[in-house]
mmCIF file with all atom_site columns, C-alpha atoms in Angstrom:
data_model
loop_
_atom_site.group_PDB
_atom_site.id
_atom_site.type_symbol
_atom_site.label_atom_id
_atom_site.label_alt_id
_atom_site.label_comp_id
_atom_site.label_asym_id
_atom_site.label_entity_id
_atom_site.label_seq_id
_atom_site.pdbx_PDB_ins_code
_atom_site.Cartn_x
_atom_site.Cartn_y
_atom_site.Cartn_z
_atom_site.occupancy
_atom_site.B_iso_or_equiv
_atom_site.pdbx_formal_charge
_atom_site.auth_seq_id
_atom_site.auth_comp_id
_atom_site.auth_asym_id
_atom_site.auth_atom_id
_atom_site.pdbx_PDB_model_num
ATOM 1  C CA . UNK U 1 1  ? 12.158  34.762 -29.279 1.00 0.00 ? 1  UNK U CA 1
ATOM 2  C CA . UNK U 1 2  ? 10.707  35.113 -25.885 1.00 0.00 ? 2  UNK U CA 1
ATOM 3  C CA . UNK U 1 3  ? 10.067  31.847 -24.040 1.00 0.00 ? 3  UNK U CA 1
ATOM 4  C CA . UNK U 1 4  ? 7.493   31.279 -21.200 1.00 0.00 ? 4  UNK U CA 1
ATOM 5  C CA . UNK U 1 5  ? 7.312   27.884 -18.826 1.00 0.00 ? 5  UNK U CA 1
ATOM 6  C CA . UNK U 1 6  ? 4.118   26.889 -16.625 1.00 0.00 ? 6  UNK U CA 1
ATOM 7  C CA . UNK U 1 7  ? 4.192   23.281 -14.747 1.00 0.00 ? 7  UNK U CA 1
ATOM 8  C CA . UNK U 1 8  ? 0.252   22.109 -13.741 1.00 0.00 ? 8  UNK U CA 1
ATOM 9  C CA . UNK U 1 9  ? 0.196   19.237 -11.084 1.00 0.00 ? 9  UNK U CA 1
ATOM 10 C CA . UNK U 1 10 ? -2.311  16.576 -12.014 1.00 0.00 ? 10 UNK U CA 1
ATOM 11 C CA . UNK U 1 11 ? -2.512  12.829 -12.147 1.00 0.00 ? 11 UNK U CA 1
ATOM 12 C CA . UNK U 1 12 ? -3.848  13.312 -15.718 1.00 0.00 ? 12 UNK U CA 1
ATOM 13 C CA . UNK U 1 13 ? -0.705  14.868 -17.037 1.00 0.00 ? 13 UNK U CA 1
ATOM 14 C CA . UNK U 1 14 ? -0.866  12.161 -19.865 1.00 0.00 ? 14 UNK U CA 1
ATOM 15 C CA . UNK U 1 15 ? -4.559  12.313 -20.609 1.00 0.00 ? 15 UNK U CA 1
ATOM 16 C CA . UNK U 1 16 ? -4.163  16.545 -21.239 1.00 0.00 ? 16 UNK U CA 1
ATOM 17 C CA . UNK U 1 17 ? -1.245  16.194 -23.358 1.00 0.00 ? 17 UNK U CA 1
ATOM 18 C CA . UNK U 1 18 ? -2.819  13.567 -25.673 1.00 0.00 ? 18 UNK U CA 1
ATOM 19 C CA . UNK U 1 19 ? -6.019  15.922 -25.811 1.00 0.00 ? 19 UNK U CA 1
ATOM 20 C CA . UNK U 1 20 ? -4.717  19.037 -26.567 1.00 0.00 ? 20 UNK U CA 1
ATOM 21 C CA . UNK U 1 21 ? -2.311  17.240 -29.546 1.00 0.00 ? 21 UNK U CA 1
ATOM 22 C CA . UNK U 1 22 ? -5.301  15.695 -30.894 1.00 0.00 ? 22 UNK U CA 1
ATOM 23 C CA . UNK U 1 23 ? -7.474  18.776 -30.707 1.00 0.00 ? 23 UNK U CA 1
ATOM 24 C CA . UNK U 1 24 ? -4.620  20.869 -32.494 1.00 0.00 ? 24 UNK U CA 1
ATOM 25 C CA . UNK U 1 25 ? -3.796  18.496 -34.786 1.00 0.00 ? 25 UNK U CA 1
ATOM 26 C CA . UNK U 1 26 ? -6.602  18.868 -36.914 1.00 0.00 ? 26 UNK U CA 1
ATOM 27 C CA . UNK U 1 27 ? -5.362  22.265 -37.901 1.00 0.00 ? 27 UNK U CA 1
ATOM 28 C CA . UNK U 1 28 ? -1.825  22.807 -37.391 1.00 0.00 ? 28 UNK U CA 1
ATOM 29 C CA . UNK U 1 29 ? 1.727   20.332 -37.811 1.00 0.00 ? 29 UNK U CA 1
ATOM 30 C CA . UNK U 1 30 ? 1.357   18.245 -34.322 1.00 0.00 ? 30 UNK U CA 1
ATOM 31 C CA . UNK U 1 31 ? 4.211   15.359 -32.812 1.00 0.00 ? 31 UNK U CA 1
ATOM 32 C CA . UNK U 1 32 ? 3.575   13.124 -29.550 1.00 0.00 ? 32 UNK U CA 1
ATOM 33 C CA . UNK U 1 33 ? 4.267   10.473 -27.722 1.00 0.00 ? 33 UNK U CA 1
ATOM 34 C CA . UNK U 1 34 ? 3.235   9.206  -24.554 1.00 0.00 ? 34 UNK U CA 1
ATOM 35 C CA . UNK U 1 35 ? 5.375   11.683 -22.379 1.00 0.00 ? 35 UNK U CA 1
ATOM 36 C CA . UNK U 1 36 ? 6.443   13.941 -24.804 1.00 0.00 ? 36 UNK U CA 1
ATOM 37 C CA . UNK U 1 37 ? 4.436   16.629 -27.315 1.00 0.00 ? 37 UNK U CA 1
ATOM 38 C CA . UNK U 1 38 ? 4.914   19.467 -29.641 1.00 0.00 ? 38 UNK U CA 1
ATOM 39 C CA . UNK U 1 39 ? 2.312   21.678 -31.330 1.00 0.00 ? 39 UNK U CA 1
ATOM 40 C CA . UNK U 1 40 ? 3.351   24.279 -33.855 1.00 0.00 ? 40 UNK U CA 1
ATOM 41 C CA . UNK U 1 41 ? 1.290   26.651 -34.437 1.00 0.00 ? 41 UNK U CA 1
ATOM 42 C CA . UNK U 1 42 ? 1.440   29.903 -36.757 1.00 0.00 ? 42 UNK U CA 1
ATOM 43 C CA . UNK U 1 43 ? 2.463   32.041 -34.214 1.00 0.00 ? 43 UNK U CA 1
ATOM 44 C CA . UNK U 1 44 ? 3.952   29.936 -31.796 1.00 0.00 ? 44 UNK U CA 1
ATOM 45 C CA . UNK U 1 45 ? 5.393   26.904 -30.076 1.00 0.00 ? 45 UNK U CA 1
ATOM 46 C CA . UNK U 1 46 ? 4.420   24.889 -26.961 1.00 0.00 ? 46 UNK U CA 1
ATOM 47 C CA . UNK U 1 47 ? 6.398   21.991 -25.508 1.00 0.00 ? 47 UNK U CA 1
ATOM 48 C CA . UNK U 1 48 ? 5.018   19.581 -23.332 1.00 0.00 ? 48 UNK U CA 1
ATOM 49 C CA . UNK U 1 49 ? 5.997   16.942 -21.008 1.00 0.00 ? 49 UNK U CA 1
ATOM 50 C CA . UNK U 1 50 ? 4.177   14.535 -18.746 1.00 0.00 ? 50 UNK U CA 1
ATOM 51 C CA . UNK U 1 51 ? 5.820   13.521 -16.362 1.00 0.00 ? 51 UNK U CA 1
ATOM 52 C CA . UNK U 1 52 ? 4.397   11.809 -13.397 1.00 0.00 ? 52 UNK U CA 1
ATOM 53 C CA . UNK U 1 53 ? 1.986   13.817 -12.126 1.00 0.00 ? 53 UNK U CA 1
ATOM 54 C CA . UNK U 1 54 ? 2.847   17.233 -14.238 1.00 0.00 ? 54 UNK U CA 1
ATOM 55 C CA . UNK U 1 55 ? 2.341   18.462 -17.267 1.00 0.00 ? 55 UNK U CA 1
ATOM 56 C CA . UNK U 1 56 ? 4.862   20.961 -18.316 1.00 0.00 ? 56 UNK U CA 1
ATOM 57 C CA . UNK U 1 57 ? 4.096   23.545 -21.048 1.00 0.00 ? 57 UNK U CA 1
ATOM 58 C CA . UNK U 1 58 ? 7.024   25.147 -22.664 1.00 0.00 ? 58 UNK U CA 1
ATOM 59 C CA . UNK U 1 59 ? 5.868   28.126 -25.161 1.00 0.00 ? 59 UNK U CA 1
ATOM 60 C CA . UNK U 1 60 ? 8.356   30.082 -27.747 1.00 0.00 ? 60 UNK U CA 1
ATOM 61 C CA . UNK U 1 61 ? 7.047   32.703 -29.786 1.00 0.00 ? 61 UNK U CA 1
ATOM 62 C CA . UNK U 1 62 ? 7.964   36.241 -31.182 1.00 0.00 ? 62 UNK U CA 1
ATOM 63 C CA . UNK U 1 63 ? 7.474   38.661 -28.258 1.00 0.00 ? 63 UNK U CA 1
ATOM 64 C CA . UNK U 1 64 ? 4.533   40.186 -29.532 1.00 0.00 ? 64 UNK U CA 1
ATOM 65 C CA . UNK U 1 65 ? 2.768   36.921 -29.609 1.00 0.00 ? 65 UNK U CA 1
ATOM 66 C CA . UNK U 1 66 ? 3.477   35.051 -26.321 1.00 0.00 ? 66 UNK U CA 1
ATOM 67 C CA . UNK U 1 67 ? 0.222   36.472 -24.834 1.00 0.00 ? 67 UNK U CA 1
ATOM 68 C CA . UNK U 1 68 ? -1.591  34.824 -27.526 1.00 0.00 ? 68 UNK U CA 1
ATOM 69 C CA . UNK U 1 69 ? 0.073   31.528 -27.244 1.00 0.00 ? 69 UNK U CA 1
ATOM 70 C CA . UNK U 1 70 ? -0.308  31.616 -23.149 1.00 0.00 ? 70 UNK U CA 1
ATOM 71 C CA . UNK U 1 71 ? -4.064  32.408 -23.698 1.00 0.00 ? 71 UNK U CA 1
ATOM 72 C CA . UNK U 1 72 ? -4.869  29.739 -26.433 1.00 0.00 ? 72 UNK U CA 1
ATOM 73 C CA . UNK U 1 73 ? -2.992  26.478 -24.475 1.00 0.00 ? 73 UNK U CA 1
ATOM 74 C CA . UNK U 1 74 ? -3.791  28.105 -21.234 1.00 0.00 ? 74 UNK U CA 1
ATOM 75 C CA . UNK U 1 75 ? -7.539  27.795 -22.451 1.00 0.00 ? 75 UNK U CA 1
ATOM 76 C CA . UNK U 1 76 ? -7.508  24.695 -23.560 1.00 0.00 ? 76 UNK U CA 1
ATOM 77 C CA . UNK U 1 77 ? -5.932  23.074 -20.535 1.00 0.00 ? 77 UNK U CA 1
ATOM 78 C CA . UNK U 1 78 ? -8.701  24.912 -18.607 1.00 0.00 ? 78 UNK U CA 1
ATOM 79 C CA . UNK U 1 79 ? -11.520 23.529 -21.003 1.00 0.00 ? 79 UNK U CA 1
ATOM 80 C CA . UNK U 1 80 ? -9.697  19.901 -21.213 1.00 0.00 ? 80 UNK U CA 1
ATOM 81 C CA . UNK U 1 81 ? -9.241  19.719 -17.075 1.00 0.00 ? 81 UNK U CA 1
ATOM 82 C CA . UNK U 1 82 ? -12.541 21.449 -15.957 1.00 0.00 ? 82 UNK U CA 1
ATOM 83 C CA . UNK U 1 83 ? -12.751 19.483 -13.103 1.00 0.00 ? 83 UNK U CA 1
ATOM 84 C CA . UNK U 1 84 ? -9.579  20.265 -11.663 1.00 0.00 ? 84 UNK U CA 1
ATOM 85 C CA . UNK U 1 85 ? -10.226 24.137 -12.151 1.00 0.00 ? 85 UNK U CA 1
ATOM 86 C CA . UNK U 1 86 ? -6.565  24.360 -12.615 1.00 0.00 ? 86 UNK U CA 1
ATOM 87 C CA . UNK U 1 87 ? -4.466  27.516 -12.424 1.00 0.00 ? 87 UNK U CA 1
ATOM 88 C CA . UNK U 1 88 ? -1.972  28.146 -14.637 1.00 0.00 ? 88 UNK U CA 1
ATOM 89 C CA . UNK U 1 89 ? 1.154   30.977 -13.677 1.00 0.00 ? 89 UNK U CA 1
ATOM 90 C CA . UNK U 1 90 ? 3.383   31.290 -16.766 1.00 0.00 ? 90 UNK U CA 1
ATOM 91 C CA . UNK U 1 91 ? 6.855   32.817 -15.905 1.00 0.00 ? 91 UNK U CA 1
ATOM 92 C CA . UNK U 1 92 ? 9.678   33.495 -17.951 1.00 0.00 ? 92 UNK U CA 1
ATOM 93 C CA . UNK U 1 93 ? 11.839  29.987 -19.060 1.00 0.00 ? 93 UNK U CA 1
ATOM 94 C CA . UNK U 1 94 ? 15.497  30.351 -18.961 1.00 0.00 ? 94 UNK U CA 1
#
């Protein structure tokens, strides 16, 4: 599995993770709290936390896929924080 990490500063870190749990959960197996969320979807994993003002995304996927799964949350952070034009640089997790 190859694992990818990418930590957005905002004071909406809350608002984002709630959105992009709802939006996925229409389609694919979705758990969240306040602070915490996880969104599985077929070829992928992301992770996130909000914590003060970050979000962190945490993705795990098969290495052929991790593009994919960067592209799809990384595009609906963009779409969900439009104002903030934010920029998102995944690197490798440990």
């Amino acid at each position: 599995m190859t694992h990818r990490i990418a930590r957005l500063k905002t004071k909406h870190a809350n608002r984002y993770l709630q959105q992009l749990c709802t939006h996925f959960g229409h389609k694919v197996p979705v758990r969240f709290n306040g602070a915490h969320g996880r969104i599985d979807l077929p070829f992928g994993t992301c992770l996130l936390d909000a914590e003060g003002d970050a979000l962190t995304m945490r993705l795990e996927s098969a290495e052929a896929e991790i593009g994919r799964l960067e592209r799809v949350i990384g595009d609906h952070i963009a779409r969900f924080a439009f104002r903030e034009n934010p920029v998102i640089a995944w690197r490798p997790a440990a």
